[in-house]
């Protein structure tokens, strides 16, 4: 069979061997199916989370579990909102149980070093709950030596990187970086055939009030669904960002597990 | 009976009258019972959320529902973690259902203008889910004209306010402002008999890595539980902040509902 | 900080100290937001439960956790029904999970002597379930030495007290004592500024059939929502009742825990 | 096929015919599998509930759905407690969902007149919730003309009947009538081959405090599990009680549905 | 009391004695209330499951718990579909929790040899889940020596039996044997007064496509609801089948438990 | 962007256009991460389900939603059991909610023609429930014109195909075809670099009794985890099967939707 760090590509005995003999870290990528403007694909979040998990697994000796492709409900001020076409929202409880079940199973397989790699901002607290509940239920079953690291792969960006990329323009913050320069650049680097720069529109940036409304007011979000513009993104920016994040994830894993 | 904007203080007919005749906005404060260092009480979050809801209700013609005193599980990098003594964590599903049930009932009473005032950072996405599900289930019952505004009362702070308060020091960000200057100052102003400035320790600020661990590593958090120091807080700072936030909440409500 | 038995008023270290050093009983008041006729406030149940918990805590060395202000769905023959304005009903599952979560957390804090003080008749079996499930899940986590006492604070009334208060009239039973003489008298004693005796109407008492209907028939309940009349209540009656119940709760706690 | 009012005995078309042509009331008996002392069988509650439903159905033109044989968790002061051998407790949520699902299906079949006949005291509030939720979800599906009557078949006992039966002795109340004179007499009348009078022990009656403990203290309950003695029960007493209750249920159904 | 293997007929102490002294296997029959054509009753599945459990219990030393009369949602290609009159469907979660709760209680009573006897095809995977979850939660409580055998009583049919019964005609498979020759014959043998052979219609057999549709298309199923014809069934065929299945269940139990 | 029928590859507006302008069928592949012997990868089920969905989508004008990679708990007699290394089991409720949420969202996007393509036998009844509940909740929201087709892609195999492939040997049935000739051949054809024929062991086929045990007895399953042997599989057999199944799925979709 092909050489791979992807659990789905491995036979069960090879997977078990990596845990038993190589003390493999098992990484679970969690993303979303969510609109990312006209120029990026709906799968951006889970594709990027899977990419990061794979690269980090290659760096630190890991296996990447099958990605969780759907994520928590998009919020209007961070992902354009749950009402958008294509955006495919899970209820919070569904995501919690899904991630919890998978984590518990990975531990049953023998893994004790686990990581959840998040590619969708709104997943954040739901992944916290999933990890917490997995640990609690494992404890019920007498297993207390499993350790789960959870992170948004882009949790931290070096100021100098932002400076290079934004070059005088204002960084809108990770929240608003939905379909914006960072995501666009990273996709250009990792999945160039999934980006169509020509489709980025000229739109006014949304100005969100300091609250949310339910039901959402669709007028808060530009027609494209992007919360900031991806214009000006380049493969080179993508390389800079992606390699920094691969390093961030790998270093985090190494620090806790190696 | 006493004059009051608190729903719990009103007879049911008076409460109904305010909705029917005065088009009252019904505000639901949601907080937490969570450690806030040695110098602030466990009830800080729900007390402050209730305070803000009351002040805003007085400004905009509202009624404040009984506060939800318990909140979502404290996270280590924003509230010191779920493992701390005194911190009393609800499961995510519990909080979602609790807030959802109450919101649906308020709508059944006739309220169509509702607000959820959040005083605990970790509640954020769980309140989003509660509001979303309330709207969805109300829709099942044929009610589509209710509108819920949800906000962290401190969602937005004016740069000049931060400058005045931090005066040269670095603002650690709202995440780390747990038991810090802002919260301490606000409590000094609103609940002075619940603050003991003499108990603020000299501690190194925590330096969190860009990830979470499950189970948590207790060593990440200073002994007091505070994530930044409340030293230097004054009643005057508290007044500045509180009045700004009361204004922020009131203005937000007015903009959407008046 | 102020001297207090209320957990919300204490810093976490002081709260922990009371459990560790003073073997404090931790009491959780559970009430409801429910119509109580024209003359009593919507918060009657949770205010009275909190009052009783506080008084008992002062007597027996206890700490009172933040009250659970919302309760189980009002039933027509005991609380006027779920359909009434102002009555704010939780689903049964919501209340079970809420109380269960809080109880488990109090045990995590180190408390082993716990009490649930119920001020709302309909909570009864749901609190049983919450306590049972808390014990079961604590047992899963290996904790088997926690003990929870659960009671309606007015579970038992001395015949002579009833005789004094009803003085020749028939006691309608605790079920129908909704907004009636007992509750009115107790509120006059504990929260006099929350009672308006002038608003008690002349109404025929409801005569309930020996069954319930779903959906409810609103005509079963008098317009005011009271199931018996509060007329004739006095502060003195309130004193008699309240002190008896404070004694009942305190004695119960002492018998099991001291 | 045999003549029957039991839904399980009917072919589907005959069942449908009774609803469509005879406007049949559909009755759902709910009982429990619970210890009832040495002299009564574990199935007492569901057998008696089914008996009552059948007799009433014959009186008022009804069909009896398959009985729900398991009930809510036995409580120590009303059923001897959940810890007893043979007592088979459902979680509250399980019973709620079970009864709710069945009720919704009966309505889908075309029934609009429904009755839940309860033979187990602890089911009370859980059946309330089940009925309420069934109505709520039916409303979501656009069905608003179904009506559910819910009653404990022994909800009301004529004072003269109690006088005849207790003849000078004190009636302990329905709560404590667990395995006592009433239940024993009724079983002697309805299911004589399921009673062994010789096995009733001489035991002191329990004296319960005005609270519950979790976990329960097994010493609160006599060894037999009965909360009062069935001694002195006769078939004649059973006849008196059973016919009164059959009449109570039938009259209640007629009043609401005929 | 009557001699019986039915748990509902036994006093609690006799039931406990059989487990403790006779090492009784406790069998839980699970059926359904589901249309079975014009000629068989709605209770066919739970009546047959209970029959099989009773016969096997008599053979191997068992006690039969109160039957679970309702089952999982009927599917169109195996039971005629959930939309049929009289068919009374539980949600999957409801059935899982119901069976799980009962199994856990039986184990709490001391039983360590348990069997779930399934009489309704659609229950299959839901009973798997219930058994799995019961074992998992018992493990949380430290109980690891309970063993549950689960089977459809008709899981296996000897080819020679099919040959005898179908005598040249094609066996449609267990899936389509809904209201067909096998079930009809068995009911003729076990419950002859519940069969009306004269009501079996002449209908074309359904030809199902290799998929399901949601919502179902009612035209897929013949008017009677039967998926194959019961014509030609005889008591003798019933005897052959029933005794073979009684033997299959008994032998299976003996192999694992005796 | 690349030409694709995969929803994750499309921008949201292109996806919406296909539904609106091309009346696209939206297909949701559901698989599992499950051991498939030494010679096939853990992702076999979701990879094959996704393959089938993609091929059918290309044939009938469809879009393939992001695959659900995890499935319901493996059963010992159909998938080798939940206890095996690498097999990653979801709880039944988790899978139900996951598929239900996604289906409802696809309908919200405007899709009215949906298909669930199942590649894992144990998912069967859980997918039924998910589809049923999705339809029910959509009906609550007033949407009644969505239609979901659900099938196991290998639901039907032509006798002549089996004859060709098994050529004199006995077809073990789809249940036991776990890691056997069919799956191996199909993977050789679709994902040749994921098969290692040299790793297929010589093992005795399992002989399962007509029941299940909980907990499972690991000895029931051969060491490799395969329930029948993949030996003798060829690419050509794979082609025969895969093209037949692609045709089966495509024809089914066309029949209902085109």
XYZ file of N, CA and C in Angstrom, chain B residues 106-242:
411
model
N -40.201 33.440 27.405
C -40.379 34.901 27.381
C -41.163 35.296 26.123
N -40.881 34.636 25.043
C -41.634 34.913 23.822
C -43.093 34.482 23.977
N -43.304 33.359 24.632
C -44.683 32.929 24.885
C -45.457 33.970 25.698
N -44.753 34.663 26.577
C -45.398 35.722 27.366
C -45.806 36.917 26.519
N -45.307 36.959 25.305
C -45.645 38.075 24.438
C -44.472 38.944 24.066
N -43.346 38.748 24.732
C -42.179 39.567 24.392
C -41.712 39.239 22.967
N -41.374 40.275 22.226
C -40.826 40.075 20.881
C -39.474 40.742 20.729
N -39.112 41.512 21.734
C -37.808 42.180 21.739
C -37.040 41.645 22.934
N -36.027 40.834 22.661
C -35.325 40.165 23.751
C -33.835 40.426 23.646
N -33.191 40.363 24.791
C -31.744 40.541 24.781
C -31.113 39.593 25.783
N -30.006 39.001 25.370
C -29.212 38.163 26.263
C -27.940 38.929 26.575
N -27.743 39.223 27.847
C -26.584 40.020 28.265
C -25.597 39.079 28.941
N -24.467 38.905 28.304
C -23.498 37.899 28.724
C -22.387 38.531 29.551
N -22.101 37.939 30.692
C -21.034 38.446 31.543
C -19.886 37.463 31.717
N -19.869 36.407 30.890
C -18.853 35.343 31.051
C -18.394 34.926 29.663
N -17.132 35.182 29.392
C -16.620 34.994 28.035
C -16.945 33.627 27.450
N -16.788 32.569 28.238
C -16.946 31.210 27.716
C -18.390 30.903 27.285
N -19.328 31.706 27.720
C -20.718 31.460 27.315
C -20.962 31.729 25.829
N -20.069 32.489 25.254
C -20.310 33.079 23.938
C -20.990 32.168 22.924
N -20.340 31.100 22.491
C -20.911 30.277 21.417
C -22.095 29.454 21.897
N -22.141 29.180 23.180
C -23.278 28.419 23.693
C -24.538 29.281 23.710
N -24.351 30.550 23.962
C -25.499 31.460 23.875
C -25.932 31.640 22.421
N -24.978 31.674 21.509
C -25.348 31.706 20.087
C -26.262 30.518 19.765
N -25.848 29.335 20.215
C -26.620 28.135 19.917
C -28.005 28.210 20.569
N -28.037 28.650 21.816
C -29.324 28.751 22.517
C -30.272 29.686 21.781
N -29.745 30.832 21.358
C -30.592 31.808 20.642
C -31.060 31.221 19.306
N -30.129 30.593 18.612
C -30.476 30.013 17.314
C -31.559 28.943 17.472
N -31.381 28.065 18.431
C -32.343 26.977 18.612
C -33.693 27.519 19.097
N -33.663 28.544 19.935
C -34.929 29.137 20.374
C -35.701 29.665 19.169
N -34.992 30.381 18.307
C -35.641 30.916 17.103
C -36.174 29.781 16.230
N -35.385 28.737 16.085
C -35.815 27.606 15.253
C -37.057 26.928 15.816
N -37.088 26.705 17.109
C -38.242 26.024 17.688
C -39.468 26.942 17.750
N -39.235 28.210 17.943
C -40.356 29.146 17.867
C -40.955 29.129 16.468
N -40.099 29.040 15.496
C -40.574 28.951 14.113
C -41.412 27.692 13.908
N -40.998 26.590 14.525
C -41.809 25.370 14.441
C -43.218 25.639 14.969
N -43.288 26.479 15.998
C -44.582 26.775 16.611
C -45.293 27.931 15.910
N -44.725 28.387 14.796
C -45.396 29.410 14.011
C -45.101 30.840 14.425
N -44.134 31.027 15.311
C -43.797 32.384 15.773
C -42.520 32.838 15.086
N -42.631 33.860 14.260
C -41.464 34.273 13.473
C -41.113 35.742 13.672
N -41.778 36.391 14.602
C -41.539 37.833 14.741
C -40.762 38.208 16.003
N -40.156 37.232 16.648
C -39.329 37.555 17.811
C -37.896 37.820 17.358
N -37.235 38.707 18.061
C -35.875 39.114 17.688
C -35.033 39.128 18.956
N -33.905 38.456 18.913
C -33.046 38.366 20.094
C -31.710 39.030 19.793
N -31.344 39.974 20.639
C -30.022 40.587 20.555
C -29.158 39.946 21.628
N -27.970 39.536 21.259
C -27.085 38.885 22.222
C -25.744 39.580 22.237
N -25.258 39.930 23.413
C -23.946 40.574 23.450
C -23.224 40.313 24.767
N -21.911 40.287 24.679
C -21.070 40.415 25.862
C -21.085 41.900 26.195
N -21.403 42.230 27.419
C -21.604 43.664 27.701
C -20.340 44.467 27.451
N -19.188 43.775 27.528
C -17.922 44.478 27.325
C -17.339 44.187 25.951
N -18.200 43.925 25.008
C -17.761 43.509 23.665
C -16.813 44.519 23.033
N -17.013 45.757 23.346
C -16.285 46.831 22.680
C -15.789 47.821 23.735
N -14.540 48.130 23.701
C -14.034 49.152 24.614
C -13.362 50.233 23.795
N -13.681 51.468 24.107
C -13.070 52.569 23.351
C -11.568 52.600 23.597
N -10.770 52.819 22.560
C -9.308 52.878 22.741
C -8.909 53.916 23.782
N -9.613 55.038 23.801
C -9.215 56.094 24.746
C -9.467 55.639 26.185
N -10.486 54.809 26.375
C -10.741 54.301 27.724
C -9.606 53.388 28.161
N -9.222 52.501 27.274
C -8.105 51.613 27.600
C -6.855 52.413 27.904
N -6.650 53.440 27.104
C -5.461 54.282 27.298
C -5.475 54.930 28.681
N -6.631 55.476 29.041
C -6.771 56.101 30.361
C -6.470 55.087 31.462
N -7.035 53.898 31.308
C -6.927 52.918 32.386
C -5.550 52.283 32.429
N -5.062 51.897 31.293
C -3.775 51.195 31.310
C -2.593 52.162 31.345
N -2.825 53.361 30.894
C -1.849 54.442 31.039
C -0.410 53.994 30.823
N -0.150 53.520 29.644
C 1.229 53.142 29.351
C 1.473 51.658 29.458
N 0.716 51.006 30.330
C 0.874 49.546 30.395
C 0.106 48.893 29.236
N 0.426 47.632 28.970
C -0.230 46.944 27.855
C -1.535 46.302 28.304
N -2.551 46.545 27.532
C -3.834 45.880 27.754
C -3.680 44.415 27.365
N -3.964 43.498 28.287
C -3.701 42.082 27.962
C -4.737 41.460 27.031
N -5.803 42.187 26.729
C -6.893 41.608 25.920
C -8.001 41.111 26.832
N -9.204 41.114 26.303
C -10.369 40.769 27.118
C -10.260 39.349 27.665
N -9.659 38.458 26.893
C -9.474 37.074 27.331
C -8.768 36.991 28.677
N -7.705 37.732 28.783
C -6.868 37.633 29.980
C -7.325 38.577 31.078
N -8.312 39.368 30.779
C -8.813 40.331 31.762
C -9.695 39.604 32.789
N -9.194 38.495 33.283
C -9.955 37.706 34.249
C -9.435 38.022 35.650
N -10.253 38.749 36.417
C -9.811 39.203 37.722
C -8.830 40.349 37.627
N -8.727 40.931 36.450
C -7.741 41.971 36.220
C -8.273 43.370 36.493
N -7.606 44.349 35.920
C -7.916 45.748 36.245
C -9.366 46.096 35.888
N -9.813 45.652 34.724
C -11.158 46.056 34.302
C -12.214 45.499 35.247
N -12.202 44.186 35.444
C -13.218 43.577 36.306
C -13.147 44.113 37.733
N -11.938 44.253 38.215
C -11.783 44.746 39.583
C -12.346 46.154 39.709
N -12.009 46.998 38.764
C -12.494 48.378 38.812
C -14.017 48.427 38.741
N -14.575 47.627 37.874
C -16.035 47.630 37.738
C -16.699 47.162 39.024
N -16.143 46.145 39.648
C -16.723 45.659 40.896
C -16.570 46.703 42.005
N -15.431 47.418 42.005
C -15.242 48.488 43.000
C -16.347 49.535 42.870
N -16.731 49.776 41.653
C -17.747 50.804 41.396
C -19.158 50.270 41.688
N -19.443 49.036 41.272
C -20.807 48.505 41.381
C -21.061 47.769 42.689
N -20.095 47.055 43.171
C -20.264 46.232 44.364
C -19.043 46.382 45.270
N -18.823 47.574 45.795
C -17.574 47.828 46.525
C -17.377 46.904 47.727
N -18.472 46.486 48.343
C -18.299 45.621 49.512
C -17.989 44.173 49.125
N -17.827 43.930 47.851
C -17.461 42.582 47.408
C -16.029 42.521 46.888
N -15.259 43.523 47.139
C -13.874 43.553 46.668
C -12.953 43.734 47.865
N -11.863 42.997 47.845
C -10.851 43.181 48.889
C -9.510 43.384 48.202
N -9.192 44.670 47.965
C -7.983 45.002 47.204
C -6.723 44.467 47.885
N -6.800 44.298 49.197
C -5.598 43.882 49.930
C -5.219 42.439 49.626
N -6.122 41.718 49.015
C -5.836 40.303 48.774
C -5.207 40.040 47.392
N -5.036 41.097 46.609
C -4.428 40.884 45.287
C -2.952 40.552 45.454
N -2.528 39.414 44.978
C -1.136 38.996 45.196
C -0.200 39.562 44.139
N 1.066 39.467 44.419
C 2.076 39.713 43.384
C 2.360 38.394 42.694
N 1.946 38.288 41.497
C 2.143 37.032 40.780
C 2.641 37.333 39.376
N 3.376 36.389 38.856
C 3.747 36.503 37.439
C 2.520 36.233 36.598
N 2.391 36.988 35.549
C 1.282 36.723 34.624
C 1.524 35.398 33.915
N 0.456 34.673 33.650
C 0.631 33.419 32.919
C 1.018 33.696 31.474
N 1.826 32.823 30.929
C 2.122 32.903 29.486
C 1.585 31.633 28.844
N 0.482 31.764 28.193
C -0.169 30.581 27.655
C 0.391 30.195 26.294
N 0.543 28.917 26.053
C 0.891 28.470 24.710
C -0.324 28.620 23.803
N -0.137 28.478 22.495
C -1.252 28.715 21.561
C -2.139 27.473 21.394
N -2.380 26.768 22.483
C -3.224 25.566 22.403
C -3.791 25.277 23.783
N -4.707 24.343 23.834
C -5.248 23.862 25.099
C -4.889 22.406 25.287
N -4.831 22.024 26.546
C -4.611 20.618 26.872
C -5.799 20.075 27.669
N -6.115 18.837 27.407
C -7.144 18.131 28.175
C -6.555 16.807 28.632
N -6.539 16.491 29.922
C -6.922 17.389 30.999
C -5.977 18.587 31.095
N -6.463 19.638 31.738
C -5.659 20.853 31.871
C -4.432 20.585 32.729
N -3.442 21.431 32.516
C -2.257 21.427 33.366
C -2.427 22.582 34.352
N -2.693 22.265 35.624
C -2.983 23.329 36.600
C -1.859 24.352 36.731
N -0.641 23.954 36.387
C 0.482 24.869 36.549
C 0.443 26.052 35.596
N -0.402 25.993 34.614
C -0.490 27.126 33.691
C -1.026 28.388 34.373
N -1.784 28.216 35.445
C -2.495 29.348 36.053
C -1.864 29.711 37.391
N -1.721 31.015 37.656
C -1.192 31.443 38.951
C -2.075 30.924 40.095
N -1.501 30.825 41.262
C -2.212 30.282 42.420
C -3.515 31.010 42.706
N -3.546 32.297 42.508
C -4.748 33.077 42.846
C -5.892 32.781 41.886
N -5.562 32.346 40.701
C -6.595 32.127 39.699
C -6.780 33.295 38.755
N -6.275 34.444 39.125
C -6.373 35.602 38.248
C -5.433 35.464 37.056
N -5.853 35.948 35.899
C -4.995 35.850 34.712
C -4.232 37.138 34.459
N -4.685 38.215 35.120
C -3.883 39.437 35.114
C -4.164 40.131 36.437
N -3.401 41.113 36.771
C -3.499 41.678 38.112
C -4.534 42.796 38.183
N -5.286 42.797 39.276
C -6.257 43.863 39.492
C -5.671 45.060 40.205
N -4.392 44.988 40.493
C -3.757 46.096 41.221
C -3.891 47.411 40.460
N -4.080 48.471 41.217
C -4.169 49.773 40.589
C -5.575 50.142 40.161
N -6.496 49.200 40.289
C -7.880 49.518 39.922
C -8.445 50.549 40.889
N -9.277 51.426 40.347
C -9.918 52.422 41.199
C -11.400 52.505 40.873
N -12.120 53.043 41.843
C -13.551 53.261 41.625
C -13.759 54.128 40.387
N -12.917 55.088 40.211
C -13.085 56.017 39.095
C -12.934 55.292 37.750
N -11.940 54.403 37.694
C -11.816 53.570 36.482
C -13.088 52.756 36.277
N -13.571 52.233 37.362
C -14.783 51.423 37.287
C -15.937 52.227 36.737
N -16.084 53.443 37.241
C -17.158 54.306 36.760
C -17.042 54.529 35.251
N -15.841 54.814 34.837
C -15.595 55.062 33.411
C -16.034 53.870 32.569
N -15.568 52.711 32.980
C -15.869 51.493 32.222
C -17.355 51.152 32.266
N -17.890 51.123 33.473
C -19.280 50.689 33.640
C -20.211 51.602 32.859
